[in-house]
Structure formats: structure tokens, C-alpha cells
PDB file of N, CA, C and O in Angstrom:
ATOM      1  N   UNK A  15      24.032 -47.238 -40.027  1.00  0.00           N
ATOM      2  CA  UNK A  15      24.782 -46.293 -39.244  1.00  0.00           C
ATOM      3  C   UNK A  15      25.691 -45.500 -40.178  1.00  0.00           C
ATOM      4  O   UNK A  15      26.338 -46.053 -41.047  1.00  0.00           O
ATOM      5  N   UNK A  16      25.714 -44.221 -39.991  1.00  0.00           N
ATOM      6  CA  UNK A  16      26.531 -43.351 -40.823  1.00  0.00           C
ATOM      7  C   UNK A  16      27.979 -43.402 -40.331  1.00  0.00           C
ATOM      8  O   UNK A  16      28.273 -43.053 -39.193  1.00  0.00           O
ATOM      9  N   UNK A  17      28.889 -43.844 -41.190  1.00  0.00           N
ATOM     10  CA  UNK A  17      30.287 -44.011 -40.802  1.00  0.00           C
ATOM     11  C   UNK A  17      30.934 -42.663 -40.512  1.00  0.00           C
ATOM     12  O   UNK A  17      31.698 -42.519 -39.565  1.00  0.00           O
ATOM     13  N   UNK A  18      30.605 -41.659 -41.314  1.00  0.00           N
ATOM     14  CA  UNK A  18      31.203 -40.342 -41.125  1.00  0.00           C
ATOM     15  C   UNK A  18      30.796 -39.748 -39.778  1.00  0.00           C
ATOM     16  O   UNK A  18      31.626 -39.225 -39.045  1.00  0.00           O
ATOM     17  N   UNK A  19      29.524 -39.835 -39.440  1.00  0.00           N
ATOM     18  CA  UNK A  19      29.052 -39.300 -38.164  1.00  0.00           C
ATOM     19  C   UNK A  19      29.651 -40.088 -37.005  1.00  0.00           C
ATOM     20  O   UNK A  19      29.952 -39.533 -35.955  1.00  0.00           O
ATOM     21  N   UNK A  20      29.837 -41.379 -37.195  1.00  0.00           N
ATOM     22  CA  UNK A  20      30.414 -42.202 -36.136  1.00  0.00           C
ATOM     23  C   UNK A  20      31.853 -41.783 -35.856  1.00  0.00           C
ATOM     24  O   UNK A  20      32.265 -41.674 -34.717  1.00  0.00           O
ATOM     25  N   UNK A  21      32.614 -41.538 -36.915  1.00  0.00           N
ATOM     26  CA  UNK A  21      34.011 -41.160 -36.743  1.00  0.00           C
ATOM     27  C   UNK A  21      34.174 -39.781 -36.139  1.00  0.00           C
ATOM     28  O   UNK A  21      35.043 -39.548 -35.317  1.00  0.00           O
ATOM     29  N   UNK A  22      33.330 -38.835 -36.521  1.00  0.00           N
ATOM     30  CA  UNK A  22      33.424 -37.476 -36.015  1.00  0.00           C
ATOM     31  C   UNK A  22      32.820 -37.365 -34.617  1.00  0.00           C
ATOM     32  O   UNK A  22      33.228 -36.528 -33.826  1.00  0.00           O
ATOM     33  N   UNK A  23      31.889 -38.231 -34.292  1.00  0.00           N
ATOM     34  CA  UNK A  23      31.205 -38.153 -33.007  1.00  0.00           C
ATOM     35  C   UNK A  23      32.115 -38.343 -31.816  1.00  0.00           C
ATOM     36  O   UNK A  23      31.826 -37.874 -30.726  1.00  0.00           O
ATOM     37  N   UNK A  24      33.260 -39.014 -31.997  1.00  0.00           N
ATOM     38  CA  UNK A  24      34.158 -39.277 -30.881  1.00  0.00           C
ATOM     39  C   UNK A  24      35.169 -38.164 -30.653  1.00  0.00           C
ATOM     40  O   UNK A  24      35.966 -38.255 -29.732  1.00  0.00           O
ATOM     41  N   UNK A  25      35.195 -37.156 -31.508  1.00  0.00           N
ATOM     42  CA  UNK A  25      36.152 -36.066 -31.353  1.00  0.00           C
ATOM     43  C   UNK A  25      35.609 -35.021 -30.382  1.00  0.00           C
ATOM     44  O   UNK A  25      34.475 -34.598 -30.480  1.00  0.00           O
ATOM     45  N   UNK A  26      36.457 -34.615 -29.473  1.00  0.00           N
ATOM     46  CA  UNK A  26      36.074 -33.572 -28.531  1.00  0.00           C
ATOM     47  C   UNK A  26      36.814 -32.289 -28.837  1.00  0.00           C
ATOM     48  O   UNK A  26      37.505 -32.150 -29.851  1.00  0.00           O
ATOM     49  N   UNK A  27      36.684 -31.305 -27.959  1.00  0.00           N
ATOM     50  CA  UNK A  27      37.330 -30.013 -28.135  1.00  0.00           C
ATOM     51  C   UNK A  27      38.838 -30.092 -28.215  1.00  0.00           C
ATOM     52  O   UNK A  27      39.447 -29.540 -29.136  1.00  0.00           O
ATOM     53  N   UNK A  28      39.491 -30.781 -27.277  1.00  0.00           N
ATOM     54  CA  UNK A  28      40.965 -30.863 -27.339  1.00  0.00           C
ATOM     55  C   UNK A  28      41.459 -31.594 -28.592  1.00  0.00           C
ATOM     56  O   UNK A  28      42.485 -31.217 -29.158  1.00  0.00           O
ATOM     57  N   UNK A  29      40.727 -32.617 -29.019  1.00  0.00           N
ATOM     58  CA  UNK A  29      41.131 -33.347 -30.224  1.00  0.00           C
ATOM     59  C   UNK A  29      41.071 -32.453 -31.451  1.00  0.00           C
ATOM     60  O   UNK A  29      41.984 -32.458 -32.279  1.00  0.00           O
ATOM     61  N   UNK A  30      39.995 -31.688 -31.575  1.00  0.00           N
ATOM     62  CA  UNK A  30      39.867 -30.776 -32.719  1.00  0.00           C
ATOM     63  C   UNK A  30      40.941 -29.694 -32.686  1.00  0.00           C
ATOM     64  O   UNK A  30      41.458 -29.288 -33.725  1.00  0.00           O
ATOM     65  N   UNK A  31      41.276 -29.216 -31.495  1.00  0.00           N
ATOM     66  CA  UNK A  31      42.319 -28.203 -31.361  1.00  0.00           C
ATOM     67  C   UNK A  31      43.659 -28.737 -31.844  1.00  0.00           C
ATOM     68  O   UNK A  31      44.398 -28.051 -32.563  1.00  0.00           O
ATOM     69  N   UNK A  32      43.981 -29.970 -31.493  1.00  0.00           N
ATOM     70  CA  UNK A  32      45.246 -30.578 -31.924  1.00  0.00           C
ATOM     71  C   UNK A  32      45.256 -30.760 -33.441  1.00  0.00           C
ATOM     72  O   UNK A  32      46.264 -30.485 -34.098  1.00  0.00           O
ATOM     73  N   UNK A  33      44.130 -31.193 -34.010  1.00  0.00           N
ATOM     74  CA  UNK A  33      44.046 -31.356 -35.464  1.00  0.00           C
ATOM     75  C   UNK A  33      44.223 -30.015 -36.167  1.00  0.00           C
ATOM     76  O   UNK A  33      44.955 -29.906 -37.154  1.00  0.00           O
ATOM     77  N   UNK A  34      43.564 -28.972 -35.675  1.00  0.00           N
ATOM     78  CA  UNK A  34      43.712 -27.649 -36.281  1.00  0.00           C
ATOM     79  C   UNK A  34      45.140 -27.125 -36.144  1.00  0.00           C
ATOM     80  O   UNK A  34      45.660 -26.473 -37.056  1.00  0.00           O
ATOM     81  N   UNK A  35      45.789 -27.413 -35.042  1.00  0.00           N
ATOM     82  CA  UNK A  35      47.182 -27.000 -34.848  1.00  0.00           C
ATOM     83  C   UNK A  35      48.098 -27.710 -35.838  1.00  0.00           C
ATOM     84  O   UNK A  35      48.992 -27.087 -36.436  1.00  0.00           O
ATOM     85  N   UNK A  36      47.862 -28.991 -36.073  1.00  0.00           N
ATOM     86  CA  UNK A  36      48.668 -29.742 -37.045  1.00  0.00           C
ATOM     87  C   UNK A  36      48.455 -29.190 -38.455  1.00  0.00           C
ATOM     88  O   UNK A  36      49.412 -29.027 -39.221  1.00  0.00           O
ATOM     89  N   UNK A  37      47.210 -28.873 -38.805  1.00  0.00           N
ATOM     90  CA  UNK A  37      46.910 -28.298 -40.122  1.00  0.00           C
ATOM     91  C   UNK A  37      47.609 -26.960 -40.275  1.00  0.00           C
ATOM     92  O   UNK A  37      48.167 -26.647 -41.332  1.00  0.00           O
ATOM     93  N   UNK A  38      47.600 -26.164 -39.214  1.00  0.00           N
ATOM     94  CA  UNK A  38      48.268 -24.862 -39.253  1.00  0.00           C
ATOM     95  C   UNK A  38      49.768 -25.027 -39.472  1.00  0.00           C
ATOM     96  O   UNK A  38      50.377 -24.302 -40.261  1.00  0.00           O
ATOM     97  N   UNK A  39      50.374 -25.992 -38.818  1.00  0.00           N
ATOM     98  CA  UNK A  39      51.813 -26.214 -38.970  1.00  0.00           C
ATOM     99  C   UNK A  39      52.125 -26.736 -40.381  1.00  0.00           C
ATOM    100  O   UNK A  39      53.109 -26.318 -41.003  1.00  0.00           O
ATOM    101  N   UNK A  40      51.286 -27.643 -40.900  1.00  0.00           N
ATOM    102  CA  UNK A  40      51.553 -28.220 -42.217  1.00  0.00           C
ATOM    103  C   UNK A  40      51.384 -27.220 -43.349  1.00  0.00           C
ATOM    104  O   UNK A  40      52.195 -27.177 -44.277  1.00  0.00           O
ATOM    105  N   UNK A  41      50.324 -26.444 -43.306  1.00  0.00           N
ATOM    106  CA  UNK A  41      50.020 -25.553 -44.426  1.00  0.00           C
ATOM    107  C   UNK A  41      50.496 -24.131 -44.221  1.00  0.00           C
ATOM    108  O   UNK A  41      50.651 -23.385 -45.176  1.00  0.00           O
ATOM    109  N   UNK A  42      50.685 -23.700 -43.027  1.00  0.00           N
ATOM    110  CA  UNK A  42      51.117 -22.342 -42.758  1.00  0.00           C
ATOM    111  C   UNK A  42      49.935 -21.388 -42.688  1.00  0.00           C
ATOM    112  O   UNK A  42      48.854 -21.651 -43.212  1.00  0.00           O
ATOM    113  N   UNK A  43      50.147 -20.270 -42.023  1.00  0.00           N
ATOM    114  CA  UNK A  43      49.068 -19.304 -41.800  1.00  0.00           C
ATOM    115  C   UNK A  43      48.646 -18.606 -43.087  1.00  0.00           C
ATOM    116  O   UNK A  43      47.491 -18.213 -43.228  1.00  0.00           O
ATOM    117  N   UNK A  44      49.561 -18.447 -44.040  1.00  0.00           N
ATOM    118  CA  UNK A  44      49.225 -17.732 -45.274  1.00  0.00           C
ATOM    119  C   UNK A  44      48.386 -18.577 -46.216  1.00  0.00           C
ATOM    120  O   UNK A  44      47.612 -18.045 -47.003  1.00  0.00           O
ATOM    121  N   UNK A  45      48.527 -19.886 -46.171  1.00  0.00           N
ATOM    122  CA  UNK A  45      47.789 -20.743 -47.099  1.00  0.00           C
ATOM    123  C   UNK A  45      46.435 -21.179 -46.552  1.00  0.00           C
ATOM    124  O   UNK A  45      45.613 -21.696 -47.313  1.00  0.00           O
ATOM    125  N   UNK A  46      46.184 -21.013 -45.281  1.00  0.00           N
ATOM    126  CA  UNK A  46      44.910 -21.446 -44.709  1.00  0.00           C
ATOM    127  C   UNK A  46      43.706 -20.730 -45.326  1.00  0.00           C
ATOM    128  O   UNK A  46      42.700 -21.386 -45.622  1.00  0.00           O
ATOM    129  N   UNK A  47      43.728 -19.401 -45.535  1.00  0.00           N
ATOM    130  CA  UNK A  47      42.566 -18.771 -46.179  1.00  0.00           C
ATOM    131  C   UNK A  47      42.316 -19.291 -47.597  1.00  0.00           C
ATOM    132  O   UNK A  47      41.169 -19.498 -47.987  1.00  0.00           O
ATOM    133  N   UNK A  48      43.394 -19.518 -48.352  1.00  0.00           N
ATOM    134  CA  UNK A  48      43.234 -20.075 -49.705  1.00  0.00           C
ATOM    135  C   UNK A  48      42.661 -21.481 -49.647  1.00  0.00           C
ATOM    136  O   UNK A  48      41.808 -21.854 -50.454  1.00  0.00           O
ATOM    137  N   UNK A  49      43.120 -22.263 -48.686  1.00  0.00           N
ATOM    138  CA  UNK A  49      42.617 -23.617 -48.521  1.00  0.00           C
ATOM    139  C   UNK A  49      41.136 -23.599 -48.151  1.00  0.00           C
ATOM    140  O   UNK A  49      40.335 -24.357 -48.709  1.00  0.00           O
ATOM    141  N   UNK A  50      40.757 -22.714 -47.240  1.00  0.00           N
ATOM    142  CA  UNK A  50      39.355 -22.607 -46.835  1.00  0.00           C
ATOM    143  C   UNK A  50      38.484 -22.117 -47.994  1.00  0.00           C
ATOM    144  O   UNK A  50      37.362 -22.592 -48.185  1.00  0.00           O
ATOM    145  N   UNK A  51      38.999 -21.170 -48.781  1.00  0.00           N
ATOM    146  CA  UNK A  51      38.255 -20.646 -49.923  1.00  0.00           C
ATOM    147  C   UNK A  51      38.025 -21.736 -50.977  1.00  0.00           C
ATOM    148  O   UNK A  51      36.922 -21.900 -51.492  1.00  0.00           O
ATOM    149  N   UNK A  52      39.057 -22.495 -51.272  1.00  0.00           N
ATOM    150  CA  UNK A  52      38.905 -23.562 -52.267  1.00  0.00           C
ATOM    151  C   UNK A  52      37.968 -24.655 -51.755  1.00  0.00           C
ATOM    152  O   UNK A  52      37.193 -25.220 -52.523  1.00  0.00           O
ATOM    153  N   UNK A  53      37.994 -24.933 -50.459  1.00  0.00           N
ATOM    154  CA  UNK A  53      37.072 -25.904 -49.885  1.00  0.00           C
ATOM    155  C   UNK A  53      35.632 -25.405 -49.990  1.00  0.00           C
ATOM    156  O   UNK A  53      34.720 -26.149 -50.340  1.00  0.00           O
ATOM    157  N   UNK A  54      35.415 -24.116 -49.733  1.00  0.00           N
ATOM    158  CA  UNK A  54      34.078 -23.530 -49.861  1.00  0.00           C
ATOM    159  C   UNK A  54      33.583 -23.551 -51.296  1.00  0.00           C
ATOM    160  O   UNK A  54      32.410 -23.850 -51.552  1.00  0.00           O
ATOM    161  N   UNK A  55      34.445 -23.253 -52.247  1.00  0.00           N
ATOM    162  CA  UNK A  55      34.056 -23.296 -53.654  1.00  0.00           C
ATOM    163  C   UNK A  55      33.718 -24.724 -54.088  1.00  0.00           C
ATOM    164  O   UNK A  55      32.763 -24.940 -54.833  1.00  0.00           O
ATOM    165  N   UNK A  56      34.477 -25.672 -53.599  1.00  0.00           N
ATOM    166  CA  UNK A  56      34.191 -27.074 -53.916  1.00  0.00           C
ATOM    167  C   UNK A  56      32.838 -27.488 -53.358  1.00  0.00           C
ATOM    168  O   UNK A  56      32.074 -28.201 -54.025  1.00  0.00           O
ATOM    169  N   UNK A  57      32.533 -27.060 -52.150  1.00  0.00           N
ATOM    170  CA  UNK A  57      31.240 -27.380 -51.545  1.00  0.00           C
ATOM    171  C   UNK A  57      30.101 -26.752 -52.340  1.00  0.00           C
ATOM    172  O   UNK A  57      29.066 -27.384 -52.549  1.00  0.00           O
ATOM    173  N   UNK A  58      30.274 -25.509 -52.792  1.00  0.00           N
ATOM    174  CA  UNK A  58      29.243 -24.851 -53.591  1.00  0.00           C
ATOM    175  C   UNK A  58      29.019 -25.573 -54.915  1.00  0.00           C
ATOM    176  O   UNK A  58      27.876 -25.758 -55.346  1.00  0.00           O
ATOM    177  N   UNK A  59      30.089 -25.975 -55.576  1.00  0.00           N
ATOM    178  CA  UNK A  59      29.964 -26.716 -56.835  1.00  0.00           C
ATOM    179  C   UNK A  59      29.252 -28.051 -56.615  1.00  0.00           C
ATOM    180  O   UNK A  59      28.417 -28.458 -57.417  1.00  0.00           O
ATOM    181  N   UNK A  60      29.574 -28.709 -55.523  1.00  0.00           N
ATOM    182  CA  UNK A  60      28.923 -29.977 -55.201  1.00  0.00           C
ATOM    183  C   UNK A  60      27.424 -29.767 -54.961  1.00  0.00           C
ATOM    184  O   UNK A  60      26.602 -30.542 -55.444  1.00  0.00           O
ATOM    185  N   UNK A  61      27.062 -28.714 -54.237  1.00  0.00           N
ATOM    186  CA  UNK A  61      25.648 -28.420 -53.976  1.00  0.00           C
ATOM    187  C   UNK A  61      24.904 -28.101 -55.267  1.00  0.00           C
ATOM    188  O   UNK A  61      23.769 -28.526 -55.461  1.00  0.00           O
ATOM    189  N   UNK A  62      25.536 -27.335 -56.167  1.00  0.00           N
ATOM    190  CA  UNK A  62      24.902 -27.010 -57.444  1.00  0.00           C
ATOM    191  C   UNK A  62      24.682 -28.267 -58.281  1.00  0.00           C
ATOM    192  O   UNK A  62      23.623 -28.442 -58.885  1.00  0.00           O
ATOM    193  N   UNK A  63      25.696 -29.127 -58.330  1.00  0.00           N
ATOM    194  CA  UNK A  63      25.568 -30.367 -59.099  1.00  0.00           C
ATOM    195  C   UNK A  63      24.483 -31.254 -58.513  1.00  0.00           C
ATOM    196  O   UNK A  63      23.692 -31.857 -59.249  1.00  0.00           O
ATOM    197  N   UNK A  64      24.398 -31.304 -57.202  1.00  0.00           N
ATOM    198  CA  UNK A  64      23.361 -32.114 -56.553  1.00  0.00           C
ATOM    199  C   UNK A  64      21.974 -31.549 -56.841  1.00  0.00           C
ATOM    200  O   UNK A  64      21.035 -32.297 -57.127  1.00  0.00           O
ATOM    201  N   UNK A  65      21.840 -30.226 -56.816  1.00  0.00           N
ATOM    202  CA  UNK A  65      20.552 -29.606 -57.124  1.00  0.00           C
ATOM    203  C   UNK A  65      20.154 -29.864 -58.576  1.00  0.00           C
ATOM    204  O   UNK A  65      18.981 -30.124 -58.863  1.00  0.00           O
ATOM    205  N   UNK A  66      21.125 -29.809 -59.492  1.00  0.00           N
ATOM    206  CA  UNK A  66      20.835 -30.099 -60.902  1.00  0.00           C
ATOM    207  C   UNK A  66      20.362 -31.539 -61.087  1.00  0.00           C
ATOM    208  O   UNK A  66      19.409 -31.802 -61.824  1.00  0.00           O
ATOM    209  N   UNK A  67      21.009 -32.463 -60.403  1.00  0.00           N
ATOM    210  CA  UNK A  67      20.606 -33.871 -60.504  1.00  0.00           C
ATOM    211  C   UNK A  67      19.219 -34.060 -59.918  1.00  0.00           C
ATOM    212  O   UNK A  67      18.385 -34.768 -60.496  1.00  0.00           O
ATOM    213  N   UNK A  68      18.950 -33.446 -58.765  1.00  0.00           N
ATOM    214  CA  UNK A  68      17.618 -33.554 -58.163  1.00  0.00           C
ATOM    215  C   UNK A  68      16.545 -32.984 -59.079  1.00  0.00           C
ATOM    216  O   UNK A  68      15.475 -33.569 -59.233  1.00  0.00           O
ATOM    217  N   UNK A  69      16.838 -31.851 -59.722  1.00  0.00           N
ATOM    218  CA  UNK A  69      15.888 -31.239 -60.639  1.00  0.00           C
ATOM    219  C   UNK A  69      15.640 -32.139 -61.847  1.00  0.00           C
ATOM    220  O   UNK A  69      14.502 -32.323 -62.271  1.00  0.00           O
ATOM    221  N   UNK A  70      16.702 -32.714 -62.371  1.00  0.00           N
ATOM    222  CA  UNK A  70      16.577 -33.609 -63.525  1.00  0.00           C
ATOM    223  C   UNK A  70      15.763 -34.849 -63.163  1.00  0.00           C
ATOM    224  O   UNK A  70      14.904 -35.283 -63.935  1.00  0.00           O
ATOM    225  N   UNK A  71      16.009 -35.409 -61.994  1.00  0.00           N
ATOM    226  CA  UNK A  71      15.232 -36.571 -61.555  1.00  0.00           C
ATOM    227  C   UNK A  71      13.766 -36.214 -61.364  1.00  0.00           C
ATOM    228  O   UNK A  71      12.880 -36.986 -61.707  1.00  0.00           O
ATOM    229  N   UNK A  72      13.502 -35.032 -60.817  1.00  0.00           N
ATOM    230  CA  UNK A  72      12.121 -34.588 -60.615  1.00  0.00           C
ATOM    231  C   UNK A  72      11.420 -34.405 -61.956  1.00  0.00           C
ATOM    232  O   UNK A  72      10.271 -34.805 -62.121  1.00  0.00           O
ATOM    233  N   UNK A  73      12.112 -33.809 -62.926  1.00  0.00           N
ATOM    234  CA  UNK A  73      11.525 -33.613 -64.255  1.00  0.00           C
ATOM    235  C   UNK A  73      11.289 -34.948 -64.950  1.00  0.00           C
ATOM    236  O   UNK A  73      10.286 -35.124 -65.637  1.00  0.00           O
ATOM    237  N   UNK A  74      12.199 -35.878 -64.788  1.00  0.00           N
ATOM    238  CA  UNK A  74      12.052 -37.196 -65.399  1.00  0.00           C
ATOM    239  C   UNK A  74      10.855 -37.930 -64.818  1.00  0.00           C
ATOM    240  O   UNK A  74      10.093 -38.562 -65.541  1.00  0.00           O
ATOM    241  N   UNK A  75      10.653 -37.824 -63.511  1.00  0.00           N
ATOM    242  CA  UNK A  75       9.518 -38.478 -62.862  1.00  0.00           C
ATOM    243  C   UNK A  75       8.199 -37.896 -63.340  1.00  0.00           C
ATOM    244  O   UNK A  75       7.242 -38.628 -63.582  1.00  0.00           O
ATOM    245  N   UNK A  76       8.133 -36.581 -63.518  1.00  0.00           N
ATOM    246  CA  UNK A  76       6.881 -35.965 -63.945  1.00  0.00           C
ATOM    247  C   UNK A  76       6.561 -36.319 -65.399  1.00  0.00           C
ATOM    248  O   UNK A  76       5.404 -36.509 -65.757  1.00  0.00           O
ATOM    249  N   UNK A  77       7.583 -36.453 -66.250  1.00  0.00           N
ATOM    250  CA  UNK A  77       7.350 -36.836 -67.642  1.00  0.00           C
ATOM    251  C   UNK A  77       7.048 -38.325 -67.764  1.00  0.00           C
ATOM    252  O   UNK A  77       6.323 -38.740 -68.646  1.00  0.00           O
ATOM    253  N   UNK A  78       7.628 -39.128 -66.899  1.00  0.00           N
ATOM    254  CA  UNK A  78       7.421 -40.573 -66.975  1.00  0.00           C
ATOM    255  C   UNK A  78       6.001 -40.952 -66.563  1.00  0.00           C
ATOM    256  O   UNK A  78       5.476 -41.965 -67.004  1.00  0.00           O
ATOM    257  N   UNK A  79       5.356 -40.137 -65.737  1.00  0.00           N
ATOM    258  CA  UNK A  79       4.009 -40.474 -65.283  1.00  0.00           C
ATOM    259  C   UNK A  79       2.968 -40.247 -66.381  1.00  0.00           C
ATOM    260  O   UNK A  79       1.882 -40.786 -66.325  1.00  0.00           O
ATOM    261  N   UNK A  80       3.292 -39.456 -67.402  1.00  0.00           N
ATOM    262  CA  UNK A  80       2.368 -39.224 -68.503  1.00  0.00           C
ATOM    263  C   UNK A  80       2.611 -40.279 -69.577  1.00  0.00           C
ATOM    264  O   UNK A  80       3.717 -40.420 -70.083  1.00  0.00           O
ATOM    265  N   UNK A  81       1.580 -41.056 -69.942  1.00  0.00           N
ATOM    266  CA  UNK A  81       1.793 -42.096 -70.952  1.00  0.00           C
ATOM    267  C   UNK A  81       2.056 -41.480 -72.323  1.00  0.00           C
ATOM    268  O   UNK A  81       1.437 -40.509 -72.721  1.00  0.00           O
ATOM    269  N   UNK A  82       3.023 -42.067 -73.023  1.00  0.00           N
ATOM    270  CA  UNK A  82       3.376 -41.613 -74.356  1.00  0.00           C
ATOM    271  C   UNK A  82       2.727 -42.532 -75.388  1.00  0.00           C
ATOM    272  O   UNK A  82       2.726 -43.750 -75.211  1.00  0.00           O
ATOM    273  N   UNK A  83       2.158 -41.983 -76.465  1.00  0.00           N
ATOM    274  CA  UNK A  83       1.551 -42.848 -77.484  1.00  0.00           C
ATOM    275  C   UNK A  83       2.628 -43.626 -78.223  1.00  0.00           C
ATOM    276  O   UNK A  83       3.753 -43.161 -78.398  1.00  0.00           O
ATOM    277  N   UNK A  84       2.263 -44.824 -78.667  1.00  0.00           N
ATOM    278  CA  UNK A  84       3.212 -45.636 -79.418  1.00  0.00           C
ATOM    279  C   UNK A  84       3.359 -45.057 -80.832  1.00  0.00           C
ATOM    280  O   UNK A  84       2.588 -44.211 -81.268  1.00  0.00           O
ATOM    281  N   UNK A  85       4.323 -45.545 -81.585  1.00  0.00           N
ATOM    282  CA  UNK A  85       4.600 -45.010 -82.912  1.00  0.00           C
ATOM    283  C   UNK A  85       3.452 -45.284 -83.878  1.00  0.00           C
ATOM    284  O   UNK A  85       3.141 -44.454 -84.731  1.00  0.00           O
ATOM    285  N   UNK A  86       2.793 -46.429 -83.741  1.00  0.00           N
ATOM    286  CA  UNK A  86       1.675 -46.745 -84.633  1.00  0.00           C
ATOM    287  C   UNK A  86       0.538 -45.749 -84.417  1.00  0.00           C
ATOM    288  O   UNK A  86      -0.090 -45.278 -85.380  1.00  0.00           O
ATOM    289  N   UNK A  87       0.261 -45.398 -83.172  1.00  0.00           N
ATOM    290  CA  UNK A  87      -0.797 -44.424 -82.876  1.00  0.00           C
ATOM    291  C   UNK A  87      -0.433 -43.058 -83.439  1.00  0.00           C
ATOM    292  O   UNK A  87      -1.283 -42.349 -83.966  1.00  0.00           O
ATOM    293  N   UNK A  88       0.851 -42.691 -83.365  1.00  0.00           N
ATOM    294  CA  UNK A  88       1.285 -41.410 -83.906  1.00  0.00           C
ATOM    295  C   UNK A  88       1.129 -41.389 -85.430  1.00  0.00           C
ATOM    296  O   UNK A  88       0.738 -40.371 -85.998  1.00  0.00           O
ATOM    297  N   UNK A  89       1.409 -42.505 -86.103  1.00  0.00           N
ATOM    298  CA  UNK A  89       1.269 -42.559 -87.566  1.00  0.00           C
ATOM    299  C   UNK A  89      -0.193 -42.414 -87.973  1.00  0.00           C
ATOM    300  O   UNK A  89      -0.520 -41.715 -88.929  1.00  0.00           O
ATOM    301  N   UNK A  90      -1.094 -43.091 -87.243  1.00  0.00           N
ATOM    302  CA  UNK A  90      -2.526 -43.004 -87.551  1.00  0.00           C
ATOM    303  C   UNK A  90      -3.023 -41.577 -87.349  1.00  0.00           C
ATOM    304  O   UNK A  90      -3.759 -41.035 -88.172  1.00  0.00           O
ATOM    305  N   UNK A  91      -2.571 -40.946 -86.265  1.00  0.00           N
ATOM    306  CA  UNK A  91      -2.995 -39.580 -85.986  1.00  0.00           C
ATOM    307  C   UNK A  91      -2.473 -38.613 -87.058  1.00  0.00           C
ATOM    308  O   UNK A  91      -3.186 -37.712 -87.497  1.00  0.00           O
ATOM    309  N   UNK A  92      -1.224 -38.809 -87.490  1.00  0.00           N
ATOM    310  CA  UNK A  92      -0.690 -37.921 -88.521  1.00  0.00           C
ATOM    311  C   UNK A  92      -1.370 -38.164 -89.859  1.00  0.00           C
ATOM    312  O   UNK A  92      -1.580 -37.235 -90.654  1.00  0.00           O
ATOM    313  N   UNK A  93      -1.769 -39.403 -90.156  1.00  0.00           N
ATOM    314  CA  UNK A  93      -2.481 -39.696 -91.394  1.00  0.00           C
ATOM    315  C   UNK A  93      -3.863 -39.041 -91.378  1.00  0.00           C
ATOM    316  O   UNK A  93      -4.339 -38.528 -92.402  1.00  0.00           O
ATOM    317  N   UNK A  94      -4.523 -39.023 -90.251  1.00  0.00           N
ATOM    318  CA  UNK A  94      -5.842 -38.390 -90.130  1.00  0.00           C
ATOM    319  C   UNK A  94      -5.721 -36.875 -90.307  1.00  0.00           C
ATOM    320  O   UNK A  94      -6.590 -36.240 -90.863  1.00  0.00           O
ATOM    321  N   UNK A  95      -4.631 -36.305 -89.788  1.00  0.00           N
ATOM    322  CA  UNK A  95      -4.433 -34.862 -89.896  1.00  0.00           C
ATOM    323  C   UNK A  95      -4.180 -34.455 -91.352  1.00  0.00           C
ATOM    324  O   UNK A  95      -4.505 -33.338 -91.760  1.00  0.00           O
ATOM    325  N   UNK A  96      -3.608 -35.335 -92.147  1.00  0.00           N
ATOM    326  CA  UNK A  96      -3.317 -35.022 -93.563  1.00  0.00           C
ATOM    327  C   UNK A  96      -4.590 -34.992 -94.392  1.00  0.00           C
ATOM    328  O   UNK A  96      -4.664 -34.313 -95.390  1.00  0.00           O
ATOM    329  N   UNK A  97      -5.572 -35.792 -93.983  1.00  0.00           N
ATOM    330  CA  UNK A  97      -6.819 -35.895 -94.770  1.00  0.00           C
ATOM    331  C   UNK A  97      -7.698 -34.710 -94.577  1.00  0.00           C
ATOM    332  O   UNK A  97      -7.863 -33.752 -94.317  1.00  0.00           O
TER     333      UNK A  97
END
């Protein structure tokens, strides 16, 4: 069970209105756009980092499926190429 969804699932319209009113009183009307902007930038950075990790994992999986020759095989192959 997702804890975050469980906690948010019990909030209704009046509850969210009270929370938004408290945030407005604490931060003030002038700081709310800056707060929202910084939250949006943080979310974008998080999404980019997650996409980079997913891409790296995908690349690692594709390279791991191809068998790599051992060092002895590489030495024999390089010795044959020299001859």
C-alpha cells in the first residue's frame, strides 16, 4: 500500500482549502509564486535525474547482455593480429 496515496486520499475539498489558507498566511501572497516556481524547478530536476538514471540502467543492461572476451582471449587475438 502506498503511504503517500493513503495519507492524501482522506483529504477533501474543505481540508485542502484550510491547508492552502494556512500556507497563504505563513508565507504571504508575495512569496507564493516564488515558492511555486522553486517547487516546479525542483520537480523538473528530479525528473531529469530520474530519466538519466533510467537511461544509464537501460544502457548497462544492453551492454551486460553481450558477452565480453576474457583477457587471455584478448591477448591471443592481439598476438595473432601482430603476426
